[in-house]
Amino acid sequence: WKMSTATLPPISLVDRIRERYLDEDEDEEGDVMIQSFLSSSPKKLSGERARLQLVVLNHKSIDSIGDVSQFANMVRGVHEVDLAWNKISCWKDVSTMLKHLPQLRIFNLSHNNLECDLGDTEIPVCSHLDTLILNGTNLSLDCIRKVAQKMPVLHELHLSQNKFDADFFESAAGPSGEGKENSSISDSVSLIHLNRCGISRWSDALQMLSYFPKRETVFLCENPIKEILHGKQEIEPPYTSIRMINLSKTGISDWSSIENIENWPRLVDLRINNIPLLDDYSDEEKLHLVVGRLDKLELLNGSSITREQRESSERFFIRYYEEKQQRPKKYDALLAKHGALEKLVKVDLSPKTHVTVRIKCEETEFDKEMSLKVTDTVGQLMRHLEDEIGVAYERMRLFYYQRDCDADSGYGISELRFPKQLLHNLHIEDGASFSITSKIVASRKRAQTKSISSN
């Protein structure tokens, strides 16, 4: 029997590491994401060879470090620590962890109830830390800044699921409207995750990005941003350095927002899946109408845009808007580039569902052109003709004359004997003919007379 992780009693990090990675009688399952030891049994290893490299302990109710000396001995070779969804709240504990993790490169503290501010806690310099993950921690910008500035090579910062809505930025600006949080958070971060942060105003997104002067890759997925506007700033706007941005599942609903992206000088990679603007367009239209607007784009939603693809999209763009009253600004530039284009002839390659044929029956003097549904069966056709021609279904013989048949040789004439046969399989074309006759059925009296005379 195992206690649910949701009801685990608080326990120290040292105890969890020992339980998960060092105890010989391992009975935990599921989250063994570790390159823990270099050979067989950990208890038979010692010294430099017995070093953990990766520690993953999610949802383990960890609320403290435990014995610091033991912790230092366990983790001195660890490169990655993932402690998401625990009960760590004290920054002093975090500071102590970092002090004894000299090789740490990735640190995940997401969804821990950390104190909003550092207070008098001093964060040690983390000279190797490349990735910091603080999703769902709701820290102040000042706290994030003080932590990040102790990480000189920090490249990737995750701040998703934090509350950075309009109220947050208005509070940060103070009563006078002059920002209290204008200094950069990190001068080294180039990849920033801000998904599901409640950001609705484009100005707030730009404000957040301004804290990271080296930003190049930005994730803003699932924020209620409805439009992208030009920022009125005296200094260089934050979007000028962005090479990739993900705006999937945002609220963008107008083409002017996409057209404004054209002003971003370095943007080559755009992700805009599942936005309201594109809901009513086909996949082909989504591709061409976005690529046609953005000259410098090299990747759209993860797919490469080749030279041939770009030319195809730009030509599609011209044809799409040439007969519309309102045309985008890009239309004239593309028209000047490619010139007037001939209209494409639409060719319908879908299979025919109906053909026009002639149906005759000499017995009832029926001769008429009719529309034939090729998805019907032979039996369904005969049932349909039964009342109109006056020959009972049970007595009907149906002959198919191919259009170019030889009447003298009989080649190309076939009797349709199988009621379940699909007319489509006969490859019937317009102008084909059908003939109907009645089966000769001898009466019982005539059959008996024939039998007596033969005797």
CSV table of N, CA and C in Angstrom, one decimal, residues 347-357 370-376 403 422-432:
chain,number,residue,atom,x,y,z
A,347,VAL,N,-10.5,23.3,-62.2
A,347,VAL,CA,-10.8,22.0,-62.8
A,347,VAL,C,-11.4,21.1,-61.8
A,348,ASP,N,-12.6,20.6,-62.0
A,348,ASP,CA,-13.3,19.8,-61.1
A,348,ASP,C,-12.9,18.3,-61.3
A,349,LEU,N,-12.1,17.8,-60.5
A,349,LEU,CA,-11.6,16.4,-60.6
A,349,LEU,C,-12.4,15.4,-59.8
A,350,SER,N,-13.5,15.9,-59.2
A,350,SER,CA,-14.3,15.0,-58.4
A,350,SER,C,-15.1,14.0,-59.3
A,351,PRO,N,-15.3,12.8,-58.9
A,351,PRO,CA,-16.0,11.8,-59.7
A,351,PRO,C,-17.4,12.2,-59.9
A,352,LYS,N,-17.9,11.8,-61.1
A,352,LYS,CA,-19.3,12.1,-61.4
A,352,LYS,C,-20.3,11.3,-60.6
A,353,THR,N,-21.4,11.9,-60.2
A,353,THR,CA,-22.4,11.1,-59.5
A,353,THR,C,-23.6,10.8,-60.4
A,354,HIS,N,-23.8,11.5,-61.5
A,354,HIS,CA,-24.9,11.3,-62.4
A,354,HIS,C,-24.4,11.3,-63.9
A,355,VAL,N,-24.9,10.5,-64.7
A,355,VAL,CA,-24.7,10.5,-66.2
A,355,VAL,C,-26.0,10.5,-66.9
A,356,THR,N,-26.0,11.0,-68.2
A,356,THR,CA,-27.2,11.0,-69.0
A,356,THR,C,-27.1,9.9,-70.0
A,357,VAL,N,-28.1,9.0,-70.0
A,357,VAL,CA,-28.1,7.8,-70.8
A,357,VAL,C,-29.5,7.7,-71.5
A,370,MET,N,-32.5,9.7,-69.8
A,370,MET,CA,-32.7,9.8,-68.3
A,370,MET,C,-31.3,10.0,-67.6
A,371,SER,N,-31.4,10.7,-66.5
A,371,SER,CA,-30.2,10.9,-65.6
A,371,SER,C,-30.1,9.7,-64.7
A,372,LEU,N,-28.9,9.1,-64.8
A,372,LEU,CA,-28.6,7.9,-64.0
A,372,LEU,C,-27.7,8.1,-62.9
A,373,LYS,N,-28.0,7.7,-61.7
A,373,LYS,CA,-27.2,7.9,-60.5
A,373,LYS,C,-26.2,6.7,-60.4
A,374,VAL,N,-24.9,7.0,-60.6
A,374,VAL,CA,-24.0,5.9,-60.7
A,374,VAL,C,-23.6,5.3,-59.4
A,375,THR,N,-24.0,5.9,-58.3
A,375,THR,CA,-23.8,5.3,-57.0
A,375,THR,C,-24.8,4.2,-56.6
A,376,ASP,N,-25.9,4.1,-57.5
A,376,ASP,CA,-26.9,3.1,-57.2
A,376,ASP,C,-26.4,1.7,-57.7
A,403,ARG,N,-20.9,2.9,-75.2
A,403,ARG,CA,-21.1,4.0,-76.2
A,403,ARG,C,-20.6,3.6,-77.6
A,422,LEU,N,-22.5,-2.5,-58.5
A,422,LEU,CA,-22.6,-1.0,-58.5
A,422,LEU,C,-22.4,-0.5,-59.9
A,423,LEU,N,-23.3,0.4,-60.3
A,423,LEU,CA,-23.2,1.0,-61.7
A,423,LEU,C,-21.9,1.7,-61.9
A,424,HIS,N,-21.4,2.2,-60.8
A,424,HIS,CA,-20.1,3.0,-60.9
A,424,HIS,C,-19.0,2.1,-61.5
A,425,ASN,N,-19.0,0.8,-61.1
A,425,ASN,CA,-18.0,-0.1,-61.6
A,425,ASN,C,-18.1,-0.4,-63.1
A,426,LEU,N,-19.2,0.0,-63.7
A,426,LEU,CA,-19.3,-0.2,-65.2
A,426,LEU,C,-18.7,0.9,-66.0
A,427,HIS,N,-18.2,2.0,-65.3
A,427,HIS,CA,-17.6,3.1,-65.9
A,427,HIS,C,-18.5,3.7,-67.0
A,428,ILE,N,-19.7,3.9,-66.6
A,428,ILE,CA,-20.7,4.5,-67.5
A,428,ILE,C,-20.4,5.9,-67.9
A,429,GLU,N,-20.5,6.3,-69.1
A,429,GLU,CA,-20.3,7.7,-69.5
A,429,GLU,C,-21.6,8.2,-70.1
A,430,ASP,N,-21.6,9.6,-70.3
A,430,ASP,CA,-22.8,10.2,-70.9
A,430,ASP,C,-22.9,9.6,-72.4
A,431,GLY,N,-24.2,9.4,-72.8
A,431,GLY,CA,-24.4,8.9,-74.1
A,431,GLY,C,-24.6,7.4,-74.2
A,432,ALA,N,-24.3,6.7,-73.1
A,432,ALA,CA,-24.5,5.2,-73.1
A,432,ALA,C,-25.9,4.8,-73.2
